[in-house]
XYZ file of C-alpha atoms in Angstrom:
574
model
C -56.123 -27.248 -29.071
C -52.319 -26.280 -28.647
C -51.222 -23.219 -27.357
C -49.354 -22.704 -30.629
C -52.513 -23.172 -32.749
C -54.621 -20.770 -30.442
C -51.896 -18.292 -31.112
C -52.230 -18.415 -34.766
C -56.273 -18.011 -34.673
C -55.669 -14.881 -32.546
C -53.228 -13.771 -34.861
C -55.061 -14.407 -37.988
C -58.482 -13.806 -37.110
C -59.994 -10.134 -37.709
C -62.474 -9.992 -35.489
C -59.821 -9.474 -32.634
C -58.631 -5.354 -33.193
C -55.404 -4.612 -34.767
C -53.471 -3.167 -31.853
C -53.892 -6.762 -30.293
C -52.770 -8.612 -32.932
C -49.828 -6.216 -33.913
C -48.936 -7.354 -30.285
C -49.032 -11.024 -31.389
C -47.091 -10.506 -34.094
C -44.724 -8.981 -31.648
C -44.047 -12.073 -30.268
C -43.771 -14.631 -32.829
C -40.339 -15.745 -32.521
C -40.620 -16.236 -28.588
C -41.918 -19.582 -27.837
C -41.434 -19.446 -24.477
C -43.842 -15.996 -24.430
C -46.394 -17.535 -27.268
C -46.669 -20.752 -24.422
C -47.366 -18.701 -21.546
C -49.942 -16.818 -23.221
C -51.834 -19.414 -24.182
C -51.059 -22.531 -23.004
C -54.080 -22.002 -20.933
C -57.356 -19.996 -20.214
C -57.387 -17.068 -17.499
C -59.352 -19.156 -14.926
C -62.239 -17.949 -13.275
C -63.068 -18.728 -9.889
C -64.223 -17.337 -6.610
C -61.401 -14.541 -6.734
C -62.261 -14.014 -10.402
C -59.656 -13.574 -12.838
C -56.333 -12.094 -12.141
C -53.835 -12.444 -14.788
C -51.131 -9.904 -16.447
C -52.689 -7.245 -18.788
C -51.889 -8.208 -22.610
C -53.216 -10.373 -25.479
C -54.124 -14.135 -25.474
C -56.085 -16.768 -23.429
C -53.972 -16.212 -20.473
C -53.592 -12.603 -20.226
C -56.378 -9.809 -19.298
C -57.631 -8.299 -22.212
C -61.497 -6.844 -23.133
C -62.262 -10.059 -24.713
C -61.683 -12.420 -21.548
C -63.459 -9.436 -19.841
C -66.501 -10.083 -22.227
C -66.298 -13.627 -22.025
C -66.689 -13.560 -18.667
C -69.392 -11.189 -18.079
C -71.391 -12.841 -20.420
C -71.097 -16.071 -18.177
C -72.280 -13.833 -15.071
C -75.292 -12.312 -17.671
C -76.329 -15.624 -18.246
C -75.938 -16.809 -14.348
C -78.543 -13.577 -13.705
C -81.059 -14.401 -16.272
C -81.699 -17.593 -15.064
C -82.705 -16.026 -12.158
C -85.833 -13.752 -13.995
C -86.403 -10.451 -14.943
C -86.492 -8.892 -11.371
C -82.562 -10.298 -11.065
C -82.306 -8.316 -14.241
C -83.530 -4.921 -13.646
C -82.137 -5.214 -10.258
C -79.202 -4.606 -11.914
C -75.109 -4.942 -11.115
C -72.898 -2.304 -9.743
C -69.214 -1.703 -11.410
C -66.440 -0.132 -9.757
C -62.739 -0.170 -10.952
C -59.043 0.744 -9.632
C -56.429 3.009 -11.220
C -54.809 0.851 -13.115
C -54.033 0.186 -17.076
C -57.305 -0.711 -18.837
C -59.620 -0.802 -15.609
C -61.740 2.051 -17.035
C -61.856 -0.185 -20.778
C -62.529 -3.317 -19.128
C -65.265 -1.911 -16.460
C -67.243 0.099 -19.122
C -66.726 -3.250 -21.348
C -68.536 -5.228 -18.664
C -71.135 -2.837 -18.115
C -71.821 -2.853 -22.072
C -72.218 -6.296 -22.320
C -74.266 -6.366 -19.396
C -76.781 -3.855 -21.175
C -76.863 -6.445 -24.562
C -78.245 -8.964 -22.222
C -81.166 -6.901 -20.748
C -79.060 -6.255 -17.366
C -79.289 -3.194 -15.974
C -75.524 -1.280 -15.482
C -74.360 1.208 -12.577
C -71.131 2.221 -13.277
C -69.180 4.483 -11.177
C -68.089 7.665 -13.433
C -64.507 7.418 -11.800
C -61.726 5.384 -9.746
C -63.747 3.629 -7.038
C -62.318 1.782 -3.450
C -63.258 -1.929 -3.738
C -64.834 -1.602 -0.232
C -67.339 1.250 -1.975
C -68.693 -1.165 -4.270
C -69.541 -4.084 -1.724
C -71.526 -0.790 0.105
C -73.157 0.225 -3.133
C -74.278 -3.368 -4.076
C -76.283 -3.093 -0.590
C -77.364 0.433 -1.245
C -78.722 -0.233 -4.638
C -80.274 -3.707 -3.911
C -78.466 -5.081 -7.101
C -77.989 -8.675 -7.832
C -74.759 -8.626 -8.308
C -71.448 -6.415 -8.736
C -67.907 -6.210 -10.498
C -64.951 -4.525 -9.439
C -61.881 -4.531 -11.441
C -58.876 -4.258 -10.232
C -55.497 -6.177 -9.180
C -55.233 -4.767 -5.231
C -51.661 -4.769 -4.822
C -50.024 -6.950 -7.537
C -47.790 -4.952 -10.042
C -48.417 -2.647 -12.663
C -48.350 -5.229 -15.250
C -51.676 -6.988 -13.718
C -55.167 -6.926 -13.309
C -58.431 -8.298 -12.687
C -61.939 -8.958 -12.137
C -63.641 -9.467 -8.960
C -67.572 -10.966 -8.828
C -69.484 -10.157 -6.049
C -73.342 -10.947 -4.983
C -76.355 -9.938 -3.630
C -75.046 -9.498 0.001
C -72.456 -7.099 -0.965
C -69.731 -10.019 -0.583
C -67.569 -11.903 -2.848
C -69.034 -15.053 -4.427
C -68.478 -18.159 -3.331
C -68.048 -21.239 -5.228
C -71.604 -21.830 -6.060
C -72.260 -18.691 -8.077
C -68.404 -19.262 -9.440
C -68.688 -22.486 -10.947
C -72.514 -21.702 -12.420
C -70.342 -18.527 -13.721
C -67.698 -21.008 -15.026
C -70.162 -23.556 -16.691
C -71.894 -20.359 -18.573
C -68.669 -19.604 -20.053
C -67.566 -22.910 -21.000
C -70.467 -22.755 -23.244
C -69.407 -19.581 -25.283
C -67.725 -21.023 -28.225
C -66.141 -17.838 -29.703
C -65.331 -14.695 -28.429
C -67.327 -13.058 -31.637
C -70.571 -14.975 -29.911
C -70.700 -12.359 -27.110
C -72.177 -8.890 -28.105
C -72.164 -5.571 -26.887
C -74.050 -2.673 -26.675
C -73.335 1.078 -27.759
C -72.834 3.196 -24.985
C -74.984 6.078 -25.707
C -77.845 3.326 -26.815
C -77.174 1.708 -23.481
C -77.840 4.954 -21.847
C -80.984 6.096 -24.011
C -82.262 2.576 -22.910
C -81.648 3.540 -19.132
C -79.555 0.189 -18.708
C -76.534 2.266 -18.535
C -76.347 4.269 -15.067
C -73.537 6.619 -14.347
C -73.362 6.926 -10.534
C -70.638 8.482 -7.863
C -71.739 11.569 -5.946
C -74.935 10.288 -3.739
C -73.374 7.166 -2.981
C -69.692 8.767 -2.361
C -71.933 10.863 0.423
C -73.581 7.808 1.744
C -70.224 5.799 2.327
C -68.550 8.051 3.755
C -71.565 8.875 6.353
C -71.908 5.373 6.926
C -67.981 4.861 7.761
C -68.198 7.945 9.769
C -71.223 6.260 12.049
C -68.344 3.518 12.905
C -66.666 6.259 14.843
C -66.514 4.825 18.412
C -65.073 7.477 20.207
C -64.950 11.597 19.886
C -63.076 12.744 22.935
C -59.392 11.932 21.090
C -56.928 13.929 20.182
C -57.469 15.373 17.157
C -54.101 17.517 16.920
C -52.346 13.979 16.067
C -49.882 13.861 13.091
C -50.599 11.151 10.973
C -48.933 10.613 7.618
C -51.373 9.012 4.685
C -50.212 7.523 1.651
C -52.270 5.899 -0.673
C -49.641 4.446 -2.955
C -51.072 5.813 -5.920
C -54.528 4.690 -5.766
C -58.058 4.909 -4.768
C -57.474 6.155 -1.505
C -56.670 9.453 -2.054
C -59.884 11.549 -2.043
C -62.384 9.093 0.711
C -59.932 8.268 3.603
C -58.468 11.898 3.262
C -62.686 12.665 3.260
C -63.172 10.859 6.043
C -60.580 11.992 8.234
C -61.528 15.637 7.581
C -65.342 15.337 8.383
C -64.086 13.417 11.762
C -62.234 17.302 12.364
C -58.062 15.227 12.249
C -56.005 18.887 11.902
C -52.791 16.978 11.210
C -53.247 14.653 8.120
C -50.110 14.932 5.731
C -50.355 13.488 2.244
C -47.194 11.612 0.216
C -47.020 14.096 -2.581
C -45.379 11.966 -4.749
C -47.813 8.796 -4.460
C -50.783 11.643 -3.739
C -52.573 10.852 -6.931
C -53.027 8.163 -9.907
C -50.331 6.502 -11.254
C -50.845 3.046 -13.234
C -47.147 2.884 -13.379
C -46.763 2.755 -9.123
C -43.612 4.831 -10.225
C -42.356 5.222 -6.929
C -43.479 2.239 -5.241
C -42.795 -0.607 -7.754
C -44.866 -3.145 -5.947
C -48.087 -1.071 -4.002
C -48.503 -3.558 -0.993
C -48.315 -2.101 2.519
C -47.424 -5.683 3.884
C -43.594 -4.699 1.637
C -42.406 -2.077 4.315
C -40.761 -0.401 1.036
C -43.849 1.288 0.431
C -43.273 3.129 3.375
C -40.259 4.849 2.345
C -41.999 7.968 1.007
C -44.042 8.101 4.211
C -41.010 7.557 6.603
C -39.329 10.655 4.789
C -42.002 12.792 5.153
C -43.195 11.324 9.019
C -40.270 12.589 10.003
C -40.068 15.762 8.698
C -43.532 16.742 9.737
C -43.103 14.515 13.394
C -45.671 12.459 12.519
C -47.290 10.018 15.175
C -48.563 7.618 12.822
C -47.905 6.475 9.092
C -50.507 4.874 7.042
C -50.905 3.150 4.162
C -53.300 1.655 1.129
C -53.201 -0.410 -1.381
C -54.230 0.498 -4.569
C -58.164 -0.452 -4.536
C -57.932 0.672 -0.793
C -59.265 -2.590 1.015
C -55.871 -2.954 2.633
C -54.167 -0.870 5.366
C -51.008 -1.099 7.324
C -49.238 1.416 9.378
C -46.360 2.404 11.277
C -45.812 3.981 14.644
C -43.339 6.002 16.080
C -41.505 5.036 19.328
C -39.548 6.567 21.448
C -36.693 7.220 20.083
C -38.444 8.578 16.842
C -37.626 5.910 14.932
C -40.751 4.033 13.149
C -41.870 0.587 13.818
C -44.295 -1.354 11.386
C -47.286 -3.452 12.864
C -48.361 -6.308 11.473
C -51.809 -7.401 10.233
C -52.428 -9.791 12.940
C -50.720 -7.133 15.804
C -53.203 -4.497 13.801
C -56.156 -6.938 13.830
C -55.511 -7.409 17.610
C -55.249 -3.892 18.170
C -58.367 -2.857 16.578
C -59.979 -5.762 18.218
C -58.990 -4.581 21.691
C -60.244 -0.976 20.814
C -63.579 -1.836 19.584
C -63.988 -4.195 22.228
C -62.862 -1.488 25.002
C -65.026 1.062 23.514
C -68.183 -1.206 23.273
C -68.036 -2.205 26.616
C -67.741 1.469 28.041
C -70.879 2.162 25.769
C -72.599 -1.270 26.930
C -73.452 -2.328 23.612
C -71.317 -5.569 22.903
C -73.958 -7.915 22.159
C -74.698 -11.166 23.799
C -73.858 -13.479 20.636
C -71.124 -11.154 19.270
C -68.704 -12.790 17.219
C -65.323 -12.233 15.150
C -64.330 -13.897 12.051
C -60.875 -14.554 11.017
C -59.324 -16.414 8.578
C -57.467 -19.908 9.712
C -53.848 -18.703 8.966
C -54.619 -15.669 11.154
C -53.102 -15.475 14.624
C -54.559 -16.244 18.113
C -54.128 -12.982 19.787
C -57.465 -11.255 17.999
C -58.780 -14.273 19.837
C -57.784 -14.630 23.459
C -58.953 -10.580 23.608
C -61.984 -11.415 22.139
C -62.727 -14.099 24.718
C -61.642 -11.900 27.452
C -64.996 -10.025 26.356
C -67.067 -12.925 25.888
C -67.236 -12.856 22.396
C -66.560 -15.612 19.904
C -63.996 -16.076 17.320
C -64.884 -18.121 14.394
C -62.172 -19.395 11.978
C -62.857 -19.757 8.280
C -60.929 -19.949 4.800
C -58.510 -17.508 3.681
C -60.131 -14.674 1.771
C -62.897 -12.311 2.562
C -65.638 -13.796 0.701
C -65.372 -16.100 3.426
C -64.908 -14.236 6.305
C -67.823 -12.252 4.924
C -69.519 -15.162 4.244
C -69.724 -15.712 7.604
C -71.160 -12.797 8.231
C -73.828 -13.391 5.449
C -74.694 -16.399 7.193
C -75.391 -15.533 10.499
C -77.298 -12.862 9.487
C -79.800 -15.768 7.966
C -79.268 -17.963 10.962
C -78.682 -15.359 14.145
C -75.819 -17.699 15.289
C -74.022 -15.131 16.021
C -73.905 -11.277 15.875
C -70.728 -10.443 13.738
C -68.585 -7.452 14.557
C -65.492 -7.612 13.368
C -63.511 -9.576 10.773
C -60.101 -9.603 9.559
C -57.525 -12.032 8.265
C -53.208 -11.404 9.004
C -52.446 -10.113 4.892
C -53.847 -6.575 6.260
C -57.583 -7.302 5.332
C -60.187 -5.568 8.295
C -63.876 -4.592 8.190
C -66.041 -3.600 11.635
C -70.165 -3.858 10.957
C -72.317 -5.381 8.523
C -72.374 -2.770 5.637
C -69.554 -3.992 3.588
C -69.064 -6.965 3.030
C -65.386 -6.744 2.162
C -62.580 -5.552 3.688
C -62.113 -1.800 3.768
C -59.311 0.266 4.229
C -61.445 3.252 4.356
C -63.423 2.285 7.824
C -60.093 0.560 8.887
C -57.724 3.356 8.382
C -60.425 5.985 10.292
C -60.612 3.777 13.370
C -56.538 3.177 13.622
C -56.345 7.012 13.283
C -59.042 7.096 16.360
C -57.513 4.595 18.414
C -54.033 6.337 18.450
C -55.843 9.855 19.040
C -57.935 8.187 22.180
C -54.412 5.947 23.132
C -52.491 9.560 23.003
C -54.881 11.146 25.389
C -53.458 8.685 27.848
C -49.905 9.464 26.888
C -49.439 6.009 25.078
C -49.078 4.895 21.621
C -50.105 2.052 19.546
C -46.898 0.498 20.591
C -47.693 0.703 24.357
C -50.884 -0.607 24.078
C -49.571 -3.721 21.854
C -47.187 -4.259 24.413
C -49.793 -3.849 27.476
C -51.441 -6.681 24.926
C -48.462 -9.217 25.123
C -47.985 -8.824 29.092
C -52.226 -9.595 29.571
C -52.381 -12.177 26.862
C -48.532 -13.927 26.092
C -46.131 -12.640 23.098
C -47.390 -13.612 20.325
C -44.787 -13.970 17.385
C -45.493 -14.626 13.746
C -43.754 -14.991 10.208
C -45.527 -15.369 6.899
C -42.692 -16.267 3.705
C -43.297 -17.589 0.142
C -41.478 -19.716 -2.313
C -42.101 -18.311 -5.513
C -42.804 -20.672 -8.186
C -43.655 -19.361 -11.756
C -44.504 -21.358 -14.698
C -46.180 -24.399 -15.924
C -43.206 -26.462 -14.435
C -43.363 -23.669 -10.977
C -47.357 -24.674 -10.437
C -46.713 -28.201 -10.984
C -43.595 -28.294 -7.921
C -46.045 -26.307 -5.825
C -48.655 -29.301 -6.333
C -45.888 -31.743 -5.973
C -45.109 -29.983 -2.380
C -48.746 -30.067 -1.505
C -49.144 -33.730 -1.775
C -45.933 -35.458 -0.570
C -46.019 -32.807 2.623
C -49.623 -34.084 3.437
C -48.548 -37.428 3.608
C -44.757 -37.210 5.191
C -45.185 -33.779 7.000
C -42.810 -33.478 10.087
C -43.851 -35.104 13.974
C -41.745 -33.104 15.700
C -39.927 -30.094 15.740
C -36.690 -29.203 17.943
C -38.353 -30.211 21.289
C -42.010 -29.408 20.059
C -44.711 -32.335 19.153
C -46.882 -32.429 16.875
C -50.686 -33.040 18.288
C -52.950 -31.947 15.337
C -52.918 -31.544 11.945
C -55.976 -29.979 10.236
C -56.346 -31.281 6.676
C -58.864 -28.610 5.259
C -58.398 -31.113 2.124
C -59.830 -33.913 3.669
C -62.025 -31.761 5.791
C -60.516 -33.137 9.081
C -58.545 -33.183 11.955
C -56.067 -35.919 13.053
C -54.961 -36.048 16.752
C -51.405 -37.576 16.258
C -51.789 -39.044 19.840
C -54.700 -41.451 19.828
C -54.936 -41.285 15.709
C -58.726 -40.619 15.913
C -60.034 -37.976 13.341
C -63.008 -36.115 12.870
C -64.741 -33.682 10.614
C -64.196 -30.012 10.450
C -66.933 -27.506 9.496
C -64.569 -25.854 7.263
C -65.257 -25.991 3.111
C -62.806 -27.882 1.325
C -59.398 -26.224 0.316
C -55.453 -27.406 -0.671
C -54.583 -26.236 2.924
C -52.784 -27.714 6.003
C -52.079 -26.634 9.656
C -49.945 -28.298 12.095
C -50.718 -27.652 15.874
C -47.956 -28.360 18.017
C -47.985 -29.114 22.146
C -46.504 -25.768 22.488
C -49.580 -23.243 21.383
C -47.102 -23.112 18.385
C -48.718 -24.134 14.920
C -47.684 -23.386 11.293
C -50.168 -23.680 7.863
C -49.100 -24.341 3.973
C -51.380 -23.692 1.288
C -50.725 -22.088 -2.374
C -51.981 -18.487 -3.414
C -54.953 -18.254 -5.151
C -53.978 -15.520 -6.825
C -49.979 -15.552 -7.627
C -47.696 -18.384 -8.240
C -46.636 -19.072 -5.357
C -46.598 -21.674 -2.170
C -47.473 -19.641 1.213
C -45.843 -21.125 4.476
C -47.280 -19.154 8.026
C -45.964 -20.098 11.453
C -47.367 -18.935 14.466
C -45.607 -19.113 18.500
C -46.807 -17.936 21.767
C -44.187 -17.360 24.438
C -43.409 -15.999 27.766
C -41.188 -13.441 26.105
C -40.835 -11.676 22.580
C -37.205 -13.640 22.312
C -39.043 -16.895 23.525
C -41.561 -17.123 20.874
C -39.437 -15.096 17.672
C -36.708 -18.602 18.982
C -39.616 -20.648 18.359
C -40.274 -19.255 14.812
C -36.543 -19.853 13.594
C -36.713 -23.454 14.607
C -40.337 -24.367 12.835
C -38.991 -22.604 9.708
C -35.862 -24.303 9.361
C -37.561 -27.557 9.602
C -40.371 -26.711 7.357
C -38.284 -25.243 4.518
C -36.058 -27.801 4.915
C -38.675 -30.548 4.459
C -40.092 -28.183 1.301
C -37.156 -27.570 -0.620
C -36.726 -31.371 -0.913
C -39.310 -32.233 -2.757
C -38.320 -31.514 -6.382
């Protein structure tokens, strides 16, 4: 069916509610907006949907939220009436429509016989992956966008083990909902009858008091300095009320709120675009920092399973760390601490992703511990962690990946800001007892380990005709992607495609125990490497380059030349 034609059925048919299609009719003499709409479906896959909010096949709307539920309803009842009554746990961000489209999942949930707990208000995503856990449910949802715009949102699946699902349960998901041949097909149930039935559960207070005990037992150390200033914003989102909960019950005297991005705002009216990684959603916190002399900024996204901060230095200027110099940091601190405390097991492992840096790595090492690489993405970093649970490979402590992502221990399986921003505000408090700051001890890093140096850039490609290019990229780079770089070799390259690895010298190549993704990396002679893949999640083509040198000029020199060559070699292929 055309896109056109699919228009016109929305348009015309009455089951869909008036406001949606007055918002068709809106549109009618924009082709160009008609296409985009529906010129496809809002794919579902192991990150869900994410899609901008409004009308059509390729928007978010309660009907692609129904759709899609009923495909995960379906995906539980094969699996028998305990599955069922086990239930599935709902969360949801601040955003436009998240409450609609959560309690819109939860109803259609209830039609099917599937028990509902639904979180009576704005949730962090890392609560939900702890509440799945807590409540021994089958499955959970959490809706939300994490940092994207105000215009977007989405729908995140999660399973048993508290982590995000992985392509089996995604394309069973998928298959159910290929099968629904009209939105009308999918019913749902009256909220007060779901209730009265007891398959609708409102939850928040116990479990609130259970996270936030449980993130508290993560604490490592107690001797700090709890007079530290430390600036919080939580750019509008679901921050607000557990990390500022947290902090309190660990006794910080100093924790300063952004007023202005303090509580909900759909709109992100003073942020724009809510990422931490954008160092322009530190400008409220920078103003305020230095008005109160803060020691530390921090930062959340809007679902709160990202954090970034900034620190001051000395001449009270701020300085942004990165996720990888975070990751490192945090790595070094819980590895430090654990040692002290003798309690760093003998198969400990961390798990990052494979476009995350080396430095988390060589520290780890230092303590014996392993580092195991992975896909991008927390379901599979977690997914490592579901798995050696099962096997006992390995005893997994920490995981993280360089887009700001962190979670220490076993009970979420997700990252969480909430656990991740208590244990940065420790580790400055312990670092300041020793008159240093997380800038010292970065830099006491780089003169143990080698400077690391690091630059992640996009091209942005939007459209039918943008997603095609980025393909286009993907495949002629695999086969005619660059030997040598301004003095540097090439001596792997990874194909996580072909599930291999090709050593350019002798041309032998061997498996990797890596699932298949539209990914490259390209090791070069110098510890330097750089990795292409596209987003899952935006239209875009990522490009991440790595260096290690014996100074910070040394390896940032490095950086410059790899990207010239790279974007150089990308921007030709039309």
């Amino acid at each position: 069916m055309d896109y056109n034609k699919k228009y016109l059925e929305w348009l015309n048919n009455e089951f869909f509610d008036e406001i949606t299609r007055e918002e068709l009719k809106s549109i009618e003499n924009d082709k160009e907006e008609i296409e985009d709409r529906f010129y496809k479906e809002l794919a579902f896959g192991t990150a869900g949907l994410r899609g901008k909010i409004g009308a059509g096949t390729n928007r978010m709307n309660k009907y692609i939220i129904s759709t899609t539920t009923q495909g995960l309803a379906e995906v539980i009842k094969k699996r028998g009436k305990e599955a069922m009554a086990r239930g599935v746990a709902i969360a949801y961000d601040v955003r436009h429509y998240s409450d609609e489209f959560a309690k819109t999942a939860a109803l259609v949930l209830a039609q099917n016989g599937i028990k509902a707990y639904l979180f009576e208000g704005i949730r962090p995503t890392p609560e939900l992956s702890y509440t799945i856990r807590k409540l021994n449910a089958i499955s959970g949802i959490v809706v939300t966008a994490s940092h994207n715009p105000k215009d977007y949102n989405g729908y995140k699946v999660y399973w048993e083990e508290g982590s995000q699902i992985l392509s089996d349960i995604a394309n069973e998901i998928t298959d159910e909902i290929g099968d629904i041949k009209n939105y009308s097909d999918v019913k749902i149930m009256d909220e007060k009858e779901a209730l009265d039935k007891e398959l609708l559960e409102i939850i928040g207070k116990d479990i609130d008091d259970d996270y936030i005990e449980m993130v508290r037992n993560l604490s490592l150390r107690n001797e700090v300095d709890k007079n530290i200033k430390i600036v919080y914003t939580p750019l509008n989102g679901t921050g607000n009320v557990p990390v500022r909960r947290v902090l309190r019950e660990q006794e910080f005297n100093n924790i300063f709120v952004v007023p202005e991005q303090e509580n909900p705002d759909p709109d992100f009216t003073t942020v724009g675009y809510p990422n931490p990684e954008d160092l322009n959603s530190f400008e409220y916190a920078i103003k305020l920092g230095q008005e109160k002399n803060a020691d530390l900024l921090i930062a959340t996204d809007p679902d709160c399973d990202r954090v970034r901060c900034m620190v001051k230095n000395g001449d009270g200027n701020y300085e942004a760390l990165n996720g990888n110099q975070i990751g490192a940091i945090l790595i070094n601190y819980i590895l430090e601490a654990r040692e002290e405390q003798n309690s760093i097991p003998n198969n400990g492992a961390i798990v990052k992703s494979i476009v995350t840096g080396d430095l988390g790595k060589v520290i780890a090492k230092s303590y014996n511990v392993e580092t195991v690489d992975t896909l991008t993405g927390f379901k599979n970093i977690c997914g490592k962690a579901n798995e050696f649970e099962r096997t006992n490979e390995y005893d997994f402590i920490f995981g993280y990946e360089e887009s700001i992502g962190y979670t220490y221990g076993t009970e979420v399986r997700d990252k969480d800001a909430v656990s991740a921003s208590m244990l940065l505000c420790e580790a400055a408090a312990y670092y300041k007892t020793k008159n240093k700051t997380l800038l010292d001890i970065l830099e006491s890093i780089f003169s143990e380990y080698g400077y690391y140096s690091e630059k992640l850039f996009s091209l942005v490609l939007e459209g039918i005709e943008g997603q095609e290019r980025i393909q286009r990229m993907m495949k002629e780079y695999r086969v005619g992607y660059l030997k040598d770089i301004k003095g540097s070799n090439l001596v792997k390259f990874i194909d996580f495609l072909d599930e291999s690895v090709l050593d350019i010298k002798t041309g032998d190549k061997e498996p990797i125990d890596i699932p298949k993704q539209n990914a490259m990396k390209f090791i070069l002679d110098d510890e330097s490497w750089y990795a292409i893949r596209p987003s899952g999640t935006e239209p875009k083509i990522k490009i991440y380059i790595y260096s290690k040198g014996k100074s910070l000029e040394e390896a940032e020199s490095k950086i410059e030349n790899i990207e010239e060559a790279v974007m150089g070699k990308l921007n030709s292929i039309e």
